[in-house]
Tab-separated table of N, CA and C in Angstrom:
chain	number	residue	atom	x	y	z
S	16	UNK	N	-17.673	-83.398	-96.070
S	16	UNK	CA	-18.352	-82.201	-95.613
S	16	UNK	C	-17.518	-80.994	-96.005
S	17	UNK	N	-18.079	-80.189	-96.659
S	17	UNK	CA	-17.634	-78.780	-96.831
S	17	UNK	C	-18.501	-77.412	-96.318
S	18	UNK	N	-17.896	-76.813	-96.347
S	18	UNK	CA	-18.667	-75.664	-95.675
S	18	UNK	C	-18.587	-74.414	-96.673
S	19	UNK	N	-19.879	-73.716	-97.186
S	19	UNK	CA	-19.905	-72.557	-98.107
S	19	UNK	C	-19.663	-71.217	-97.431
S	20	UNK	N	-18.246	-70.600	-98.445
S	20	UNK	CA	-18.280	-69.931	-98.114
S	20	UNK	C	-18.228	-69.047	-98.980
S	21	UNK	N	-17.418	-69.073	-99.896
S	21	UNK	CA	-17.399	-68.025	-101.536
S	21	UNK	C	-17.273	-68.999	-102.422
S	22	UNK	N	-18.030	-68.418	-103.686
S	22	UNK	CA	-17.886	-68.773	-104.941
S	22	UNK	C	-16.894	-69.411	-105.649
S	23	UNK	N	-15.854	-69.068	-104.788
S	23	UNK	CA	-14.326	-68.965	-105.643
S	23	UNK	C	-13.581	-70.425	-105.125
S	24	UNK	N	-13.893	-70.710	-104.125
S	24	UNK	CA	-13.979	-71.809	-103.325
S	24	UNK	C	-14.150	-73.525	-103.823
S	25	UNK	N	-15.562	-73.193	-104.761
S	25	UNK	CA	-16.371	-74.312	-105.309
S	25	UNK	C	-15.981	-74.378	-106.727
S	26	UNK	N	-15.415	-73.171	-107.721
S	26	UNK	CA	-14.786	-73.388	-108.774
S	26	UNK	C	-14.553	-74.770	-109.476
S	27	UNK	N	-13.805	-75.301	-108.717
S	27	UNK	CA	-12.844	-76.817	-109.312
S	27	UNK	C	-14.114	-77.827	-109.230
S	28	UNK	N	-15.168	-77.876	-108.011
S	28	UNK	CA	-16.130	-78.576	-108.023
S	28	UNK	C	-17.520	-78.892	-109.082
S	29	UNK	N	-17.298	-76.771	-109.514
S	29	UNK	CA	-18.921	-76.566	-110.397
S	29	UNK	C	-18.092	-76.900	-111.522
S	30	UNK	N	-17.022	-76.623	-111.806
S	30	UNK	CA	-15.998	-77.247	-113.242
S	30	UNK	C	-16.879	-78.629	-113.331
S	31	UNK	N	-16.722	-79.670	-111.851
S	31	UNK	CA	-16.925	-81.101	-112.784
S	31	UNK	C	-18.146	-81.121	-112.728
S	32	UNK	N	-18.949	-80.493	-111.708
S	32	UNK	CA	-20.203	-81.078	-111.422
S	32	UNK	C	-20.848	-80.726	-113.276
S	33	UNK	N	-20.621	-79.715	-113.567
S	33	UNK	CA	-21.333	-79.083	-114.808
S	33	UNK	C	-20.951	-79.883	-115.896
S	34	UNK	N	-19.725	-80.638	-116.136
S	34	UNK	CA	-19.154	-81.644	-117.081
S	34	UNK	C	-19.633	-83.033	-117.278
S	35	UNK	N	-20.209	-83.394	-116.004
S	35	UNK	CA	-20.983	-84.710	-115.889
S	35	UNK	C	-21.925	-84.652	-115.522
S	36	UNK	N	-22.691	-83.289	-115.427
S	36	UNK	CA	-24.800	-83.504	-115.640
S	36	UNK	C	-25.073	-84.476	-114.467
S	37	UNK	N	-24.417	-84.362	-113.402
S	37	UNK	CA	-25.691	-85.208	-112.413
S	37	UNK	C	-26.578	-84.970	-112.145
S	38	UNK	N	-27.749	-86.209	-111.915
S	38	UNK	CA	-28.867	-86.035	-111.645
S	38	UNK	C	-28.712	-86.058	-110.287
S	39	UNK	N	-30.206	-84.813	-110.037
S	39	UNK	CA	-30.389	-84.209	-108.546
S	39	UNK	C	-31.533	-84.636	-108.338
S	40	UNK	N	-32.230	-85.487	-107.031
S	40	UNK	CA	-33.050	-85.423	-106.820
S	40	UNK	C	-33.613	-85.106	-105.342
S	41	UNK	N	-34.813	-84.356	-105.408
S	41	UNK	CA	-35.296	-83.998	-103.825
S	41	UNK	C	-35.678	-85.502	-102.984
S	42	UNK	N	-35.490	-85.314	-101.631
S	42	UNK	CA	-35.875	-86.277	-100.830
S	42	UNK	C	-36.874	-85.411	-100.078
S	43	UNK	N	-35.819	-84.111	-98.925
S	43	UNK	CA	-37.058	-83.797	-98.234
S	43	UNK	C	-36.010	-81.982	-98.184
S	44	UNK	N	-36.406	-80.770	-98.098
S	44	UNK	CA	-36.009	-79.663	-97.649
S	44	UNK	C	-34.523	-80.215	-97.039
S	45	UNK	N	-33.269	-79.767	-97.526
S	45	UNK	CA	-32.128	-80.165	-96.973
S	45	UNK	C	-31.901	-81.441	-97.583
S	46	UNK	N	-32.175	-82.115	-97.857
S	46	UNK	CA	-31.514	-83.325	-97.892
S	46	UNK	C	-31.612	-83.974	-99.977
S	47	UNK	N	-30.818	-84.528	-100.344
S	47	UNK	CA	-30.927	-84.499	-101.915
S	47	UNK	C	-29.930	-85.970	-102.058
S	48	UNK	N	-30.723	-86.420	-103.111
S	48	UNK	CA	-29.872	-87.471	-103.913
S	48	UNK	C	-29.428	-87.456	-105.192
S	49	UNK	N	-28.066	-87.329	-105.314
S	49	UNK	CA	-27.046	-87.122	-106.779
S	49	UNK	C	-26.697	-88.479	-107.105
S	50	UNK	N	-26.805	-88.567	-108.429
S	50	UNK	CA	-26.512	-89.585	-109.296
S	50	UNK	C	-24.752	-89.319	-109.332
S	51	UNK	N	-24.253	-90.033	-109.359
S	51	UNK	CA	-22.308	-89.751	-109.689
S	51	UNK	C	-22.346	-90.180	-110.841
S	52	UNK	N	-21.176	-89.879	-111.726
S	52	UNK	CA	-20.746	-90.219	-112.758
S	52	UNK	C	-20.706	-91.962	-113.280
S	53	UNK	N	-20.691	-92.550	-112.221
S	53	UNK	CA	-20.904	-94.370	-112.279
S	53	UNK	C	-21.981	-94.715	-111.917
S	54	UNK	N	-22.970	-94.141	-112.181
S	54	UNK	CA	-24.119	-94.066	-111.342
S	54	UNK	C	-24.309	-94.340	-110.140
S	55	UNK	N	-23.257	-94.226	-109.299
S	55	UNK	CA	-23.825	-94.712	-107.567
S	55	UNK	C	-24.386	-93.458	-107.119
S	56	UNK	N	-25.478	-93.784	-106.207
S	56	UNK	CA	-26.296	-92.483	-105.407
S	56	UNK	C	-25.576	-92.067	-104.370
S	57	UNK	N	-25.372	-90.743	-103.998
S	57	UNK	CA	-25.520	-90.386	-102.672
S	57	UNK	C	-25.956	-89.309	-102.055
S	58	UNK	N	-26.275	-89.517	-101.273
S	58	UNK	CA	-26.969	-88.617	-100.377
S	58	UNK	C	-26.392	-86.956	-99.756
S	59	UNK	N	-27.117	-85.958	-99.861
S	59	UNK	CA	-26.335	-84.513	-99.977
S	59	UNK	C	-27.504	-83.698	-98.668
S	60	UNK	N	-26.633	-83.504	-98.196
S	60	UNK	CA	-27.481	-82.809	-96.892
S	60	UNK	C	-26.793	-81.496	-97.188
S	61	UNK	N	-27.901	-80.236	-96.902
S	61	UNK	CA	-27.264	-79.046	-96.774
S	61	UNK	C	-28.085	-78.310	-95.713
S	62	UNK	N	-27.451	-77.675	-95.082
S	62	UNK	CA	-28.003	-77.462	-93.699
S	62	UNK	C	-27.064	-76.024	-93.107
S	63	UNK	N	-27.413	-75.872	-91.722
S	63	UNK	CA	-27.135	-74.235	-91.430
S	63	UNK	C	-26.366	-75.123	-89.777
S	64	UNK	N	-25.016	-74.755	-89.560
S	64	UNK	CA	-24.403	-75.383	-88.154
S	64	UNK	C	-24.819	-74.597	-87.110
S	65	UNK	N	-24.094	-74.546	-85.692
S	65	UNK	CA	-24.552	-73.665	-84.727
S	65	UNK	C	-23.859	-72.500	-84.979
S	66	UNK	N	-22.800	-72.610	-85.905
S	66	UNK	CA	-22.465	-71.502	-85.806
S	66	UNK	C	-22.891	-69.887	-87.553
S	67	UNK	N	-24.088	-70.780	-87.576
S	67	UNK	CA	-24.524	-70.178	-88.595
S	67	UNK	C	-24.101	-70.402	-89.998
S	68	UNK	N	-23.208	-71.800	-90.398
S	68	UNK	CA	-22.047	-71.488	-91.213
S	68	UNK	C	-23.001	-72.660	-92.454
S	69	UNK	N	-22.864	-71.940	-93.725
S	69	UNK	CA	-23.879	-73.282	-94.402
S	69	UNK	C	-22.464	-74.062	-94.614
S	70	UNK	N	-23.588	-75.353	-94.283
S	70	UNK	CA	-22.393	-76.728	-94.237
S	70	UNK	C	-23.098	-77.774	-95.587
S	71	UNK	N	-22.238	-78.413	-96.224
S	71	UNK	CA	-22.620	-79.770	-97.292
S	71	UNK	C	-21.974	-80.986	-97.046
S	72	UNK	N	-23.035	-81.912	-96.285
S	72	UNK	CA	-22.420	-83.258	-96.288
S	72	UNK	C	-22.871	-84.125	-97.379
S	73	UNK	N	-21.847	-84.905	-97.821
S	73	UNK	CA	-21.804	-85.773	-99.123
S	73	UNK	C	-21.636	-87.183	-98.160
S	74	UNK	N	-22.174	-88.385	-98.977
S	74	UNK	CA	-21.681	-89.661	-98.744
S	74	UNK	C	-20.548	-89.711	-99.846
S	75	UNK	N	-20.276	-89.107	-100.341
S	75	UNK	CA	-18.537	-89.810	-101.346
S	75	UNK	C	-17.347	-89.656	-100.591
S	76	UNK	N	-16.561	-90.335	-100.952
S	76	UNK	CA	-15.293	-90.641	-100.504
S	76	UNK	C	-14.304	-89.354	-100.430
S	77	UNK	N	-15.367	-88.206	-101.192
S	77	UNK	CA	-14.375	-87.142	-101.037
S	77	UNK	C	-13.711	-86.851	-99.666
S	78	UNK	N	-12.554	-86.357	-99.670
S	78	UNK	CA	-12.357	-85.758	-98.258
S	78	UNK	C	-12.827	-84.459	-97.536
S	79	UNK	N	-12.934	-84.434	-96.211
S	79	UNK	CA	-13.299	-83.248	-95.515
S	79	UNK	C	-12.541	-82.274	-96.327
S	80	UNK	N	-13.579	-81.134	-96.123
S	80	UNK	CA	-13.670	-79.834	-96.585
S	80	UNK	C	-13.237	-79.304	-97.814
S	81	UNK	N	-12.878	-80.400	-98.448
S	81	UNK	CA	-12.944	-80.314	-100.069
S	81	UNK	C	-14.437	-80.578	-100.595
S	82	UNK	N	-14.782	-78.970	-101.358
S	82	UNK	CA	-16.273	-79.528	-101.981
S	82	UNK	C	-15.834	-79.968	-103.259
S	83	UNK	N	-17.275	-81.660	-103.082
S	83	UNK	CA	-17.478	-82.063	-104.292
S	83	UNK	C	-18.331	-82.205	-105.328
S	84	UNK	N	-18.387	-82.537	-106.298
S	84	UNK	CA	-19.132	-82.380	-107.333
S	84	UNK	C	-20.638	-82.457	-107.217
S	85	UNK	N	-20.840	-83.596	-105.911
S	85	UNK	CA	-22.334	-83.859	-105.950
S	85	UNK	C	-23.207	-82.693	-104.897
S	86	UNK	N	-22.048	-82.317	-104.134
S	86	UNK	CA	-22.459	-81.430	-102.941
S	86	UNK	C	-23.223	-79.825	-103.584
S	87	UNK	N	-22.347	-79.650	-104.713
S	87	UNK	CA	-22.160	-78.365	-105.296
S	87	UNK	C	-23.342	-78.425	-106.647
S	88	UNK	N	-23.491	-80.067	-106.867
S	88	UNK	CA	-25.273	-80.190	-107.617
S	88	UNK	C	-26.245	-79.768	-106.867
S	89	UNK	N	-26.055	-80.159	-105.877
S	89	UNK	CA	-27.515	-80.122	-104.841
S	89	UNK	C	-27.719	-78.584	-104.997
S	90	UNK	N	-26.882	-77.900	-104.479
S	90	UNK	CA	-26.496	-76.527	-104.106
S	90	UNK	C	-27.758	-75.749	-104.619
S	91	UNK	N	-27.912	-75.608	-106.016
S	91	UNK	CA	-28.604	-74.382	-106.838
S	91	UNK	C	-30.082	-74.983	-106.541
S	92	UNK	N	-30.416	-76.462	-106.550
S	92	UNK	CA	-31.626	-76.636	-105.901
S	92	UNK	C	-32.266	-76.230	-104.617
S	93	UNK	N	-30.924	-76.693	-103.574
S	93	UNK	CA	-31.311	-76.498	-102.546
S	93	UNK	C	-31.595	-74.684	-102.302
S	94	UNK	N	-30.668	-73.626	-102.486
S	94	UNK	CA	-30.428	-72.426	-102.385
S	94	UNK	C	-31.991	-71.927	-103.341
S	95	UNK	N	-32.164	-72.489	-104.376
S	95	UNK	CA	-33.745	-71.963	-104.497
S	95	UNK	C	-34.845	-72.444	-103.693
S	96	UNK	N	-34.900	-73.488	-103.649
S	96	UNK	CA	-35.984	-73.909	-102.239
S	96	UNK	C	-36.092	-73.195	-100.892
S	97	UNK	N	-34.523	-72.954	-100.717
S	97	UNK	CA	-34.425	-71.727	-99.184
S	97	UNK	C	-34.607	-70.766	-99.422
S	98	UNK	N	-34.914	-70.068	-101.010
S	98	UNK	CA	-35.801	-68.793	-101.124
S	98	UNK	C	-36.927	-68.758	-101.084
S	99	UNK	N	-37.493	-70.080	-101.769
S	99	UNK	CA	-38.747	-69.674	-102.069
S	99	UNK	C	-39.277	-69.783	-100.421
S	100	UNK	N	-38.899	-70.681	-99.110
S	100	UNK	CA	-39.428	-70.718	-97.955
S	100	UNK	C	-39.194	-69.589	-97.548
S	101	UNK	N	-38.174	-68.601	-97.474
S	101	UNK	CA	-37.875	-67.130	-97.033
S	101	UNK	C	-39.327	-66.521	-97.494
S	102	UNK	N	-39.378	-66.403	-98.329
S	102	UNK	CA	-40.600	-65.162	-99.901
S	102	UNK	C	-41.792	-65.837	-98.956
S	103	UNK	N	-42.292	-67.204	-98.877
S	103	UNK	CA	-43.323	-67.669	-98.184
S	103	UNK	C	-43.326	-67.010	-96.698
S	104	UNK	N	-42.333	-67.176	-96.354
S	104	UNK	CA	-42.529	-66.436	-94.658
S	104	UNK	C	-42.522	-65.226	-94.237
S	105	UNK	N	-42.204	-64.384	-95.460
S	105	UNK	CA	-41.711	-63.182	-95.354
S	105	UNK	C	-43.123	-62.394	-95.407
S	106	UNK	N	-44.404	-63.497	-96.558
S	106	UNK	CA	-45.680	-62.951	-96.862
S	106	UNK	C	-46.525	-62.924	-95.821
């Protein structure tokens, strides 16, 4: 689990994620499945805590609060989907 907070942060992550092309796929609003580099799946939740803070949970072995590669795939999917529901609600 990592938690977004700046750009500058995820650097080392969008480095690999962008080097090994994982595949992203939707499950449901929040929730996503990344292909890893060995092909094992896992599962990428991105979500909003109580304390307002956007959070990314990964099933990889990465450790807490280091973001990883698959967390930081999901990301640009997920972050357009939470616009386009904003633009929808906003109409």
């Amino acid at each position: 689990m990592f938690i977004v907070t700046k750009k500058e942060a995820l650097t080392k992550a969008i480095t690999r994620a962008k080097a090994l092309h994982p595949r992203v796929r939707f499950v449901r609003f929040g929730e996503y499945q990344v292909t890893g580099s060995e092909g094992n799946e896992y599962t990428v939740r991105c979500y909003r805590d109580e304390q307002n803070q956007k959070v990314v949970e990964c099933e990889c072995p990465t450790k807490n609060g280091i973001a990883c590669k698959h967390g930081v795939a999901a990301l640009p999917l997920h972050i357009h989907l939470a616009a386009q529901r904003m633009s929808r609600a906003a109409a």
